[in-house]
Short mmCIF file of C-alpha atoms and ligand atoms in Angstrom, two decimals:
data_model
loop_
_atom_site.label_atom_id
_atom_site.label_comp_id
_atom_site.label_asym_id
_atom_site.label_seq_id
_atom_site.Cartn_x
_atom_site.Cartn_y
_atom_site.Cartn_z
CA UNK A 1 101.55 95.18 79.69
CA UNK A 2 99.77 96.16 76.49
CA UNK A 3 96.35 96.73 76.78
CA UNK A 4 93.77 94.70 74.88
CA UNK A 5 90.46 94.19 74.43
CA UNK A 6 88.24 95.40 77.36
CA UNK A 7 85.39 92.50 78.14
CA UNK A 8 82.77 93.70 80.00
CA UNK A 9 80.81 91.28 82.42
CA UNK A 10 76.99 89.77 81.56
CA UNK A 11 74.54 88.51 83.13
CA UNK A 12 73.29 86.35 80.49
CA UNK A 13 74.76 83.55 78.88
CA UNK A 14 76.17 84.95 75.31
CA UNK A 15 76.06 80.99 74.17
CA UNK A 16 72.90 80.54 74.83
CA UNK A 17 69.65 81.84 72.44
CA UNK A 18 66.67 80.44 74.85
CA UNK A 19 63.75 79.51 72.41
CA UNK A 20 60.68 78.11 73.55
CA UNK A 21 60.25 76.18 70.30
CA UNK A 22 63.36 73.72 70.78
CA UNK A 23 67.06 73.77 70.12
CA UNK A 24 68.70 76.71 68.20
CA UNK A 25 72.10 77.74 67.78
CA UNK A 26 73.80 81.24 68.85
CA UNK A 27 74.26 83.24 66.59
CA UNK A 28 78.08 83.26 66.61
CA UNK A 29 78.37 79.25 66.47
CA UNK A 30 75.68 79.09 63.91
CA UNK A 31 78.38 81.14 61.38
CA UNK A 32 81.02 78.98 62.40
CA UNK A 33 78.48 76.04 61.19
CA UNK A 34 77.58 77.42 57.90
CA UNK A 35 81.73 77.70 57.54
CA UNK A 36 82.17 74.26 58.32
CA UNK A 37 79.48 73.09 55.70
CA UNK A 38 81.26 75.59 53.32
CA UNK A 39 84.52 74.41 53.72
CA UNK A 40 82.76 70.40 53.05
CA UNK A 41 85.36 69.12 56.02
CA UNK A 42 85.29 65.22 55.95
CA UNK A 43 83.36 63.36 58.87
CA UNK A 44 84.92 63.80 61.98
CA UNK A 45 88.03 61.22 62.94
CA UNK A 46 85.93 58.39 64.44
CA UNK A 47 82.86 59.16 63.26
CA UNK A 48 80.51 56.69 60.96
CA UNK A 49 80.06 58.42 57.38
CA UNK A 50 76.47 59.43 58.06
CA UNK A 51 76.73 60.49 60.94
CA UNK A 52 76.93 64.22 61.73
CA UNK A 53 77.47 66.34 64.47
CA UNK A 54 76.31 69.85 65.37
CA UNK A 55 76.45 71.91 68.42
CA UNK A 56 73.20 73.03 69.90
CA UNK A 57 71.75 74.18 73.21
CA UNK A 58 69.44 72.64 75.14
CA UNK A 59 65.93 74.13 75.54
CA UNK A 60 66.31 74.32 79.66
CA UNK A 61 68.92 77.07 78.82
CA UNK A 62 71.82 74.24 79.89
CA UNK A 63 74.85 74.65 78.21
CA UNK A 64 75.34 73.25 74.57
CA UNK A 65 76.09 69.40 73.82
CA UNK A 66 76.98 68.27 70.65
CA UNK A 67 74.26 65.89 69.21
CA UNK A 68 74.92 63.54 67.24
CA UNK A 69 72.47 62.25 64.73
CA UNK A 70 71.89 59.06 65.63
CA UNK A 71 70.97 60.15 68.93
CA UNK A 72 73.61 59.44 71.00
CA UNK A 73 74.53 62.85 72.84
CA UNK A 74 78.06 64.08 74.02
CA UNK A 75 78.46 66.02 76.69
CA UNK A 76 80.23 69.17 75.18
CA UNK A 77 79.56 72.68 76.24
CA UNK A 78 79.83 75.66 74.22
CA UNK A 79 82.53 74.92 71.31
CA UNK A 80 83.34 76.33 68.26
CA UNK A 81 82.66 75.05 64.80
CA UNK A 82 85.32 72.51 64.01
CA UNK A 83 86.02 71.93 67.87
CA UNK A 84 82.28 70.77 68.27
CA UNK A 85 83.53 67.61 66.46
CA UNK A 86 83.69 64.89 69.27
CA UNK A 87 86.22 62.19 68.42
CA UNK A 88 87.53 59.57 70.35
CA UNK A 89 90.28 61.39 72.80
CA UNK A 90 90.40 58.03 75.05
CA UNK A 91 92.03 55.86 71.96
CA UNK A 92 93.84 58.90 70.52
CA UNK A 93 95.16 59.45 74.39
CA UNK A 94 96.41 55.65 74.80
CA UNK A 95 98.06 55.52 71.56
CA UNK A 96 100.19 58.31 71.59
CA UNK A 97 100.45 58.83 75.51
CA UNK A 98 99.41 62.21 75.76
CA UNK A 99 98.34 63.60 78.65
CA UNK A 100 95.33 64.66 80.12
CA UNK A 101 93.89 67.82 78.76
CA UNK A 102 93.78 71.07 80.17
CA UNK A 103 92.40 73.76 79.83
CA UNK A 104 93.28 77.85 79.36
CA UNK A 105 91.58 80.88 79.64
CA UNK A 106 92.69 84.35 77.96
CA UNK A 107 90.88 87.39 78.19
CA UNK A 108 91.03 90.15 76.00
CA UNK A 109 91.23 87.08 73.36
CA UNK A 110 90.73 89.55 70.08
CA UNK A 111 93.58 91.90 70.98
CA UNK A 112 97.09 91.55 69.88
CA UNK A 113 99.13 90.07 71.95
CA UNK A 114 96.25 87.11 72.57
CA UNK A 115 96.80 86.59 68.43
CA UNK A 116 100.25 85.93 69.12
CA UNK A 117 99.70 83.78 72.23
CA UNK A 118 97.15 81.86 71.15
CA UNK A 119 99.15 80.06 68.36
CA UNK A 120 102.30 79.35 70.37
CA UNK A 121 99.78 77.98 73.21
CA UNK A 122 97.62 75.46 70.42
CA UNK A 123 101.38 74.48 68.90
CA UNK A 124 102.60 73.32 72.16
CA UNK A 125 105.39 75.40 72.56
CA UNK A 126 104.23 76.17 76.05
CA UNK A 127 103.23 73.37 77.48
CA UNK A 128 104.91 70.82 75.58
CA UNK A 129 104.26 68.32 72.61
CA UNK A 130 102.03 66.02 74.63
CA UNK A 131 100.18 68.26 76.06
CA UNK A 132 96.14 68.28 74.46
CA UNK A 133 94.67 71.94 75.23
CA UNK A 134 91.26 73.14 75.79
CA UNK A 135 91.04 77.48 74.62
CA UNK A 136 88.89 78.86 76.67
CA UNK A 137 88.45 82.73 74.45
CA UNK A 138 86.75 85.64 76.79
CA UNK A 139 86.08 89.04 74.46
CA UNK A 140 83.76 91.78 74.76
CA UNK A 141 80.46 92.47 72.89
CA UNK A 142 82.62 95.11 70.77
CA UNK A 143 84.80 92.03 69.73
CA UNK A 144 82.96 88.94 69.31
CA UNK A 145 83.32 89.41 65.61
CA UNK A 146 86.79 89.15 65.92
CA UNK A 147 86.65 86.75 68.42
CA UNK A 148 85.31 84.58 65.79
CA UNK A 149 87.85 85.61 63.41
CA UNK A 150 90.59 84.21 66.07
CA UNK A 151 88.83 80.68 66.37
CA UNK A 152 88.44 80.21 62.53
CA UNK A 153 92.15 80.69 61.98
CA UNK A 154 92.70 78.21 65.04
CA UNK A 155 90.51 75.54 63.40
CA UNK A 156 92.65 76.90 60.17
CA UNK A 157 95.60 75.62 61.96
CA UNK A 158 94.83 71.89 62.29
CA UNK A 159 96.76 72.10 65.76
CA UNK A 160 96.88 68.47 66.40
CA UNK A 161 97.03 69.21 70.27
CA UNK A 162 94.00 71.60 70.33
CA UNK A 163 91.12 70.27 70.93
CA UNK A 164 88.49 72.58 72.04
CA UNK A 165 88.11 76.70 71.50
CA UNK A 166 85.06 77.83 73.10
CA UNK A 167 84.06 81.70 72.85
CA UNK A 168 82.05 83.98 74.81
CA UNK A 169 81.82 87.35 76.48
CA UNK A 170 80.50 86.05 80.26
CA UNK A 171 83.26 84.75 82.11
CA UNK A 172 80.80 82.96 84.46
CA UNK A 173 81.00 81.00 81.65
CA UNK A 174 84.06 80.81 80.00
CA UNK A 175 86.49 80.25 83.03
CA UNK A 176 84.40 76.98 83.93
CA UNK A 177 86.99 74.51 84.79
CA UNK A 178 90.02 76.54 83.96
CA UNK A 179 93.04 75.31 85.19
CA UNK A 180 95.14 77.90 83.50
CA UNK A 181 93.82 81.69 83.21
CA UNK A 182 95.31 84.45 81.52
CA UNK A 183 94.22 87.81 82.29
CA UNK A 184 95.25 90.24 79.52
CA UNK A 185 91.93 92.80 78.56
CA UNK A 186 92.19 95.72 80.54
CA UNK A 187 90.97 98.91 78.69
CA UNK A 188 93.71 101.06 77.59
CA UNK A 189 94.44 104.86 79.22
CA UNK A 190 92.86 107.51 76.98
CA UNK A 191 93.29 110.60 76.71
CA UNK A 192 93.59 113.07 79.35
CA UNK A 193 92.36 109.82 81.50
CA UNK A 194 93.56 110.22 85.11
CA UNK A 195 95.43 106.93 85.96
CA UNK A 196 93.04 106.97 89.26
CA UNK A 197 90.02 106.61 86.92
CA UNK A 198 92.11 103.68 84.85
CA UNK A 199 92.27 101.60 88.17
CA UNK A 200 88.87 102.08 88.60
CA UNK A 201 87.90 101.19 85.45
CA UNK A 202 89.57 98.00 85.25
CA UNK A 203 89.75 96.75 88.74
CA UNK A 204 86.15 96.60 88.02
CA UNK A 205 87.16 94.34 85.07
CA UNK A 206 89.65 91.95 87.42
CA UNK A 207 87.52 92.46 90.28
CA UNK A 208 84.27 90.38 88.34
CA UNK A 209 86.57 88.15 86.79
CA UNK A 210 88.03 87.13 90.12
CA UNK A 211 84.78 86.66 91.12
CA UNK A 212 84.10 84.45 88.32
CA UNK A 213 87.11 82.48 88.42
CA UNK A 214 86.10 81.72 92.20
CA UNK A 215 83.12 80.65 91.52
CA UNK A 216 84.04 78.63 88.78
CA UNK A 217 87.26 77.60 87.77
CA UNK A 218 89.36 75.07 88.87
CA UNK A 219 90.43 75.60 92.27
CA UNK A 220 93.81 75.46 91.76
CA UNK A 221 93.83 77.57 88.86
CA UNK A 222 96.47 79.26 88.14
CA UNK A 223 96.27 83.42 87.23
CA UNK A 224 98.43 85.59 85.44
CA UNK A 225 97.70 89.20 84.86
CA UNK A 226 99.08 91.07 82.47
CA UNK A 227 96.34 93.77 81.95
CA UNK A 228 97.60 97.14 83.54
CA UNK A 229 98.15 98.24 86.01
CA UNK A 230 99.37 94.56 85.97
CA UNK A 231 100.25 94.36 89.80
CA UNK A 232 97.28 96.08 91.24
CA UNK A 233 94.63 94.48 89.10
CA UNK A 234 96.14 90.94 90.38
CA UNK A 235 95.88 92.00 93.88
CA UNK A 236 91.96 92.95 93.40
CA UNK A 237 91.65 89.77 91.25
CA UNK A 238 92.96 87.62 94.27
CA UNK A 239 90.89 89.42 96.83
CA UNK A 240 87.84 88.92 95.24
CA UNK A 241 88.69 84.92 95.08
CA UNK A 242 89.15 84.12 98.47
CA UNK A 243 88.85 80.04 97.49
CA UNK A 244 91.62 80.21 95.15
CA UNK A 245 95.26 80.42 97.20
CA UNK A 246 96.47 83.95 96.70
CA UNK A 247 99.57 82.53 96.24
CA UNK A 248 98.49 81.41 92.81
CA UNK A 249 98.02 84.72 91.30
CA UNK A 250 100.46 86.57 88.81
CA UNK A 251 101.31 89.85 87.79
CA UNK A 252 103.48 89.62 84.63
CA UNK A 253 107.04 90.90 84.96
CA UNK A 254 108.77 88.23 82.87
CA UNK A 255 108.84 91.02 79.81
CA UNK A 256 110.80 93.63 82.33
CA UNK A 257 113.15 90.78 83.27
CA UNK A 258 113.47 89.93 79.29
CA UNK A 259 114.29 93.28 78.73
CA UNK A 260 116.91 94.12 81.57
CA UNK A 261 118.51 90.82 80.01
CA UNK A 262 118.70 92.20 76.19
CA UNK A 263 119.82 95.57 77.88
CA UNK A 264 123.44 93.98 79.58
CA UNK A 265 123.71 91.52 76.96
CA UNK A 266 124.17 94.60 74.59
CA UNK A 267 126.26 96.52 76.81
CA UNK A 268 128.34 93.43 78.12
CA UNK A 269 128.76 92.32 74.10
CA UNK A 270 127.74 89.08 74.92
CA UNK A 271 124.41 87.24 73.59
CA UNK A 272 121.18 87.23 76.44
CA UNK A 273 121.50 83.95 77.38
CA UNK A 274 124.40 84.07 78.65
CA UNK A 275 122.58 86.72 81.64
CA UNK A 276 120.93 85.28 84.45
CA UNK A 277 119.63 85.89 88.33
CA UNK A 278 117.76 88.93 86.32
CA UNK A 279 115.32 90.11 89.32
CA UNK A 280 113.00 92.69 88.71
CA UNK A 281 111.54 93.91 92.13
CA UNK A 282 108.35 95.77 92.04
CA UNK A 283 105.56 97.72 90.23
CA UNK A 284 105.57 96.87 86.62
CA UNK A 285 105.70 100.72 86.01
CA UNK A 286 108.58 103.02 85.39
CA UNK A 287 109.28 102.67 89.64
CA UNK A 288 110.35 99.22 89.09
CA UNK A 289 113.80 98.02 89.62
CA UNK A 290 115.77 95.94 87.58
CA UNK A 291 118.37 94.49 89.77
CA UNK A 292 121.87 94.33 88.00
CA UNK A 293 123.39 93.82 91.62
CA UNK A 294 122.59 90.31 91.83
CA UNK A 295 122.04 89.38 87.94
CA UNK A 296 124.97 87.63 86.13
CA UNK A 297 126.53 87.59 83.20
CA UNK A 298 128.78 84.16 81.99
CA UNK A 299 128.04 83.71 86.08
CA UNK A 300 129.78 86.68 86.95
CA UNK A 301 128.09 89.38 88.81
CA UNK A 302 127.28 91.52 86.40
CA UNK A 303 128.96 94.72 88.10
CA UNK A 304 132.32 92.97 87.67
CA UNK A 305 131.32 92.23 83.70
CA UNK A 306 130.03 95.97 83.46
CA UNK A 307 132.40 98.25 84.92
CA UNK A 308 130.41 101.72 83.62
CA UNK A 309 128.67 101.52 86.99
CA UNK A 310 127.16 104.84 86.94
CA UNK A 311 125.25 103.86 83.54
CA UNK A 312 124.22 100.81 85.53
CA UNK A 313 122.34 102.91 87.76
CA UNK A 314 120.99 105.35 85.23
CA UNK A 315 121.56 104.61 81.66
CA UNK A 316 120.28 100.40 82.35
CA UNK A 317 117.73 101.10 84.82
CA UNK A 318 115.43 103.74 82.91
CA UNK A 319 115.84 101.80 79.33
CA UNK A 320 114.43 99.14 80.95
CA UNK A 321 111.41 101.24 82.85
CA UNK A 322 110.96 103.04 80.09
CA UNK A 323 111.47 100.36 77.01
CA UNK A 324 107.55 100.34 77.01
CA UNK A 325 106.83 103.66 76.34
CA UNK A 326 110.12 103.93 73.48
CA UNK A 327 107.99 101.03 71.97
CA UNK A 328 105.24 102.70 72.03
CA UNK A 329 106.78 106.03 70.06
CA UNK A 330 108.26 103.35 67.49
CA UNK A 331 105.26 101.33 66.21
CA UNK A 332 102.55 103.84 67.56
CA UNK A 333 100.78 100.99 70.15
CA UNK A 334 101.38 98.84 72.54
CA UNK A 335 104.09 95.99 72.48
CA UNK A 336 102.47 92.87 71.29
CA UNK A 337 104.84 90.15 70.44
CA UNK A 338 107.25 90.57 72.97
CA UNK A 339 104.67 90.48 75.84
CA UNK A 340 103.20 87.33 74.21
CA UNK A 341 106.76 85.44 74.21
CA UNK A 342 107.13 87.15 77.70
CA UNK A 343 103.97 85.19 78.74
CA UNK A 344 105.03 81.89 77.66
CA UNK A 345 108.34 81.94 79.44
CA UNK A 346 106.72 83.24 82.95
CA UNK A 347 104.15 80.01 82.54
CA UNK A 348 107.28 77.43 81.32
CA UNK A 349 109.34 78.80 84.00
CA UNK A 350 106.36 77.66 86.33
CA UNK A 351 105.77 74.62 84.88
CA UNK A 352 109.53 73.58 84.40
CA UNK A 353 112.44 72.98 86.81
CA UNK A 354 114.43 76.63 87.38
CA UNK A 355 118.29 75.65 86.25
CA UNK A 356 120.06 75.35 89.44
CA UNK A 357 121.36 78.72 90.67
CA UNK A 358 119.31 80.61 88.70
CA UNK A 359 115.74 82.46 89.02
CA UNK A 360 113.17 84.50 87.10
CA UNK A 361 110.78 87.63 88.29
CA UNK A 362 107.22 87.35 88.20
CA UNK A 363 104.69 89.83 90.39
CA UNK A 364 103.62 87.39 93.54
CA UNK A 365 101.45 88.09 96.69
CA UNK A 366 103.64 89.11 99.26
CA UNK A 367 102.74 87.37 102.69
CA UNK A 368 106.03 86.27 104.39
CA UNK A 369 108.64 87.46 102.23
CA UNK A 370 112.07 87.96 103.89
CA UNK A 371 113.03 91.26 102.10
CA UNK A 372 110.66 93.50 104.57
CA UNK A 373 108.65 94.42 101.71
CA UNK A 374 104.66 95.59 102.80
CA UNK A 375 102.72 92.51 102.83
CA UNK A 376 99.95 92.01 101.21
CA UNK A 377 100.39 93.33 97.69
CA UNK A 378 101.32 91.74 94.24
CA UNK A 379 105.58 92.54 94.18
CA UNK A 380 107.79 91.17 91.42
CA UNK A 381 110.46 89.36 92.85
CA UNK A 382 112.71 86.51 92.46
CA UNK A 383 111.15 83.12 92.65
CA UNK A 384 112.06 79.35 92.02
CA UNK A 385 110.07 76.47 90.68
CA UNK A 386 109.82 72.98 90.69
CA UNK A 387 108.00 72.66 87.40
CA UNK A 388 104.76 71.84 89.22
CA UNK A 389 103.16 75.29 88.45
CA UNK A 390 104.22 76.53 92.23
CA UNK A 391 106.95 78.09 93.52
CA UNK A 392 109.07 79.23 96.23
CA UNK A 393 110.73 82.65 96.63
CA UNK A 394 114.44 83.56 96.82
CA UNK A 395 115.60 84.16 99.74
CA UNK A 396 118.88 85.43 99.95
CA UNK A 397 119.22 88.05 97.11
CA UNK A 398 121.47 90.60 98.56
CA UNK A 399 119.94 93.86 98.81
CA UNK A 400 122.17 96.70 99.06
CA UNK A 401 121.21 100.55 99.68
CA UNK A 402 120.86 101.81 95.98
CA UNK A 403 118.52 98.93 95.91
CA UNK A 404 116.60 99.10 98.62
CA UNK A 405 115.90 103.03 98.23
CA UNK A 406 114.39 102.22 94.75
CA UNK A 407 112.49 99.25 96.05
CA UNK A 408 110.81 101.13 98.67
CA UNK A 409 110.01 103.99 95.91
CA UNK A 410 108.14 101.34 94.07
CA UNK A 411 106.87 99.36 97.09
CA UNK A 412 105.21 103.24 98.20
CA UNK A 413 103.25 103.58 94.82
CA UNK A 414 102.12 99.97 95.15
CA UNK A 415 100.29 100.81 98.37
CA UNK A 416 99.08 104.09 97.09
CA UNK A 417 97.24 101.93 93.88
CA UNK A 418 96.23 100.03 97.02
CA UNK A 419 94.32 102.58 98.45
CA UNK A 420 93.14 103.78 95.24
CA UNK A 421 90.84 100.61 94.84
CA UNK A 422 90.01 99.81 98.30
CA UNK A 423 86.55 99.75 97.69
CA UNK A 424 87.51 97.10 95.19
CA UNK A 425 89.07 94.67 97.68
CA UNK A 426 86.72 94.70 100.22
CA UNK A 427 88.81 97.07 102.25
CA UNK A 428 86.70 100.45 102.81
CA UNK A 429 86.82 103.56 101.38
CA UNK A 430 89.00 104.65 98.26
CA UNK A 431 91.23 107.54 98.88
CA UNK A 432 93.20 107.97 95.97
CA UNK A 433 96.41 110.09 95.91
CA UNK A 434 98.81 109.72 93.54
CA UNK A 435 101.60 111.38 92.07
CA UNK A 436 101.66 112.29 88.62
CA UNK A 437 105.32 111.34 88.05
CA UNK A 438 106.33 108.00 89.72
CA UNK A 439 102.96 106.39 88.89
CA UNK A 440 103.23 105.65 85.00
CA UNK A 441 103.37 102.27 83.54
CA UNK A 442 106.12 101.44 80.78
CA UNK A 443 103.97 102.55 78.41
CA UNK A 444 103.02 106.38 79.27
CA UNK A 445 104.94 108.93 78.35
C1 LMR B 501 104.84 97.48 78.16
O1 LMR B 501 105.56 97.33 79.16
O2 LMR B 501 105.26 97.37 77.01
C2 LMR B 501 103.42 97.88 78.36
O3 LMR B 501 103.02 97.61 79.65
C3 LMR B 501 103.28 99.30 78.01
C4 LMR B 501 101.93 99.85 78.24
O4 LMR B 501 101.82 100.78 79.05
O5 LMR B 501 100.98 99.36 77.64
#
């Protein structure tokens, strides 16, 4: 996917300003303050008219409550400005029958696609109308500016369903509690970069924050990556959080799968949803393989709709491996807005029913899979869900021998990137050997 902001790990909290002469604000929520008092907001919801809240930190160096001035304390850890406001969630909760909150983590928080994201997440158009959210914003030192930036125009927003953003650039600290995690900074490939030395560079990122989220997220948390190399970072992000299940971990394929779908519907003359059983199998790089064997079209198999077979092959299968990269010659970065929407359907397709008969891609740990793919690596394949944030691969896709030449293409470059970080997954020495032409991602040209 699009690269975003790169956060780099810390060892010290970036909420915390330790001061042996009491309680003091960070810097960064200390500007959100002065905003609030600028902007003269009304008393919070439930709150008497004298009484006024602010966040601080305690002087132990524990994380940040918000005080309230007649001396009752809630326990609130870091927040930003508006969202330090404690009102009453229990008789808000009973009266309008929302459910519990929970609570999301994105990475790379400043960057693009995260400004898209952010607002479809605090609207409820992921998770549904009833469903109070927690934003849990991880940025770099390079961003926190911005970072800010992002959280004003949340509390802007007056989402009715968001009620905390907390910022910061540890994510020791900011993936406490997650249930929900969204990986998305990964530092982008620069010039004359060798893509060895880009899976080094941020499988050190996914490596820490896998780390971090064992250590302290949720342990059922659920992990999507969409930094690149999307697939490989998830497998060193799972490895290096052996509590979580690895079956709980993500790479993002949804926007190939979206993509493959736009590309029939054109040529079939028919609008996208009327294609379905869209598997992409694979790396998400220009060896993955959009499947147009199995996908239909009005429920048709898609090679009986689309009877140019030989552009099937060619023609369909590199627009969509390369739809990245022509995106990238169009608008001169990165697609943003497509991989945001592609992130919201990959988590509603987990957290709703599948329609019967159908399926959607998404990058999953193999371990068991009946297709004889390698195990243990992150593979896009076609899964099913329940709508309980699991779920359960398809079993009897029909692979024929086009297919399963250009899955095994793509399955070979996934366990070269495997050896590549090695010393990132706990599994020896690195010994990196890749070939220049069937290891791009979408977006290299
Ligand atoms: C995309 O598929 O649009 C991105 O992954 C492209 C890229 O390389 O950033």
């Amino acid at each position: 996917m699009a690269m975003a902001e790169l956060s780099t790990p810390k060892t010290t909290s970036p909420f915390l300003n330790s001061s042996s002469s009491g309680l003091r604000l960070s810097s960064k929520l200390h500007l959100s303050n002065q905003f609030r008092h600028l902007l003269l907001l009304p008393p919070p919801l439930h709150a008497t008219p004298t009484s006024k809240i602010s966040c601080s930190v305690s002087q132990n160096n524990q994380a940040p409550v918000a005080v309230q001035d007649n001396g009752s304390v809630k326990t609130k850890k870091e927040c930003f400005g508006v969202f330090c406001l404690t009102y009453d969630l229990k008789a808000e909760e009973e009266t309008k029958s929302w459910k519990k909150m929970i609570s999301i983590a994105v990475s790379g928080a400043a960057g693009m696609i995260s400004n898209h994201l952010l607002f479809k997440l605090a609207s409820g158009a992921v998770f549904g109308p009833d469903q109070p959210i927690a934003l849990k914003l991880l940025g770099s030192e390079r961003s926190i500016q911005a970072l800010e930036g992002v959280a004003m125009e949340l509390e802007d927003s007056l989402f009715p369903l968001l009620r905390e953003v907390d910022i910061g650039t540890d994510p020791y600290e900011v993936f406490q509690d997650v249930e929900w995690a969204l990986l998305i900074g990964a530092k982008p490939r620069g010039p004359g970069m060798e893509r060895a030395a880009l899976l080094d560079i941020n499988g050190q990122i996914f490596a820490e924050q896998g780390k971090a989220l064992n250590a302290v997220a949720s342990p059922n948390v659920k992990v999507l990556v969409v930094g690149n190399p999307c697939n490989t970072n998830a497998l060193i992000c799972l490895k290096n959080a052996p509590n979580i299940p690895a079956k709980n971990f993500h790479a993002l394929t949804r926007l190939d799968e979206n993509r493959a779908k736009c590309q029939l519907a054109l040529k079939a003359g028919v609008f996208y949803d009327k294609v379905s059983n869209m598997t992409i199998w694979g790396n998400h790089s220009t060896t993955q393989v959009p499947d147009f064997l199995n996908a239909r079209i009005n429920g048709r198999p898609v090679k009986e709709v689309i009877t140019d077979h030989k552009w099937l092959e060619e023609g369909f299968t590199e627009s969509v491996q390369k739809r990245g990269g022509l995106l990238i010659q169009k608008w001169g970065r990165s697609s943003a807005a497509s991989t945001a929407v592609s992130i919201v359907d990959a988590i509603k397709s987990l957290v709703t029913p599948t329609p019967e008969g159908d399926w959607f891609s998404t990058g999953v740990y193999t371990n068991g899979n009946p297709y004889g793919i390698a195990e243990d690596l992150v593979f896009s394949m076609p899964c099913r869900s329940k709508g309980d944030g699991d779920y359960e691969l398809v079993k009897d896709v029909e692979i024929d021998d086009y297919l399963r030449k250009r899955i095994a293409k793509s399955e070979a470059e996934l366990l070269a990137e495997k050896q590549c970080v090695a010393h990132l997954t706990g599994e020896g020495i690195a010994f990196c050997d890749l070939g220049p032409v069937d290891t791009m991602l979408p977006g290299e040209v």
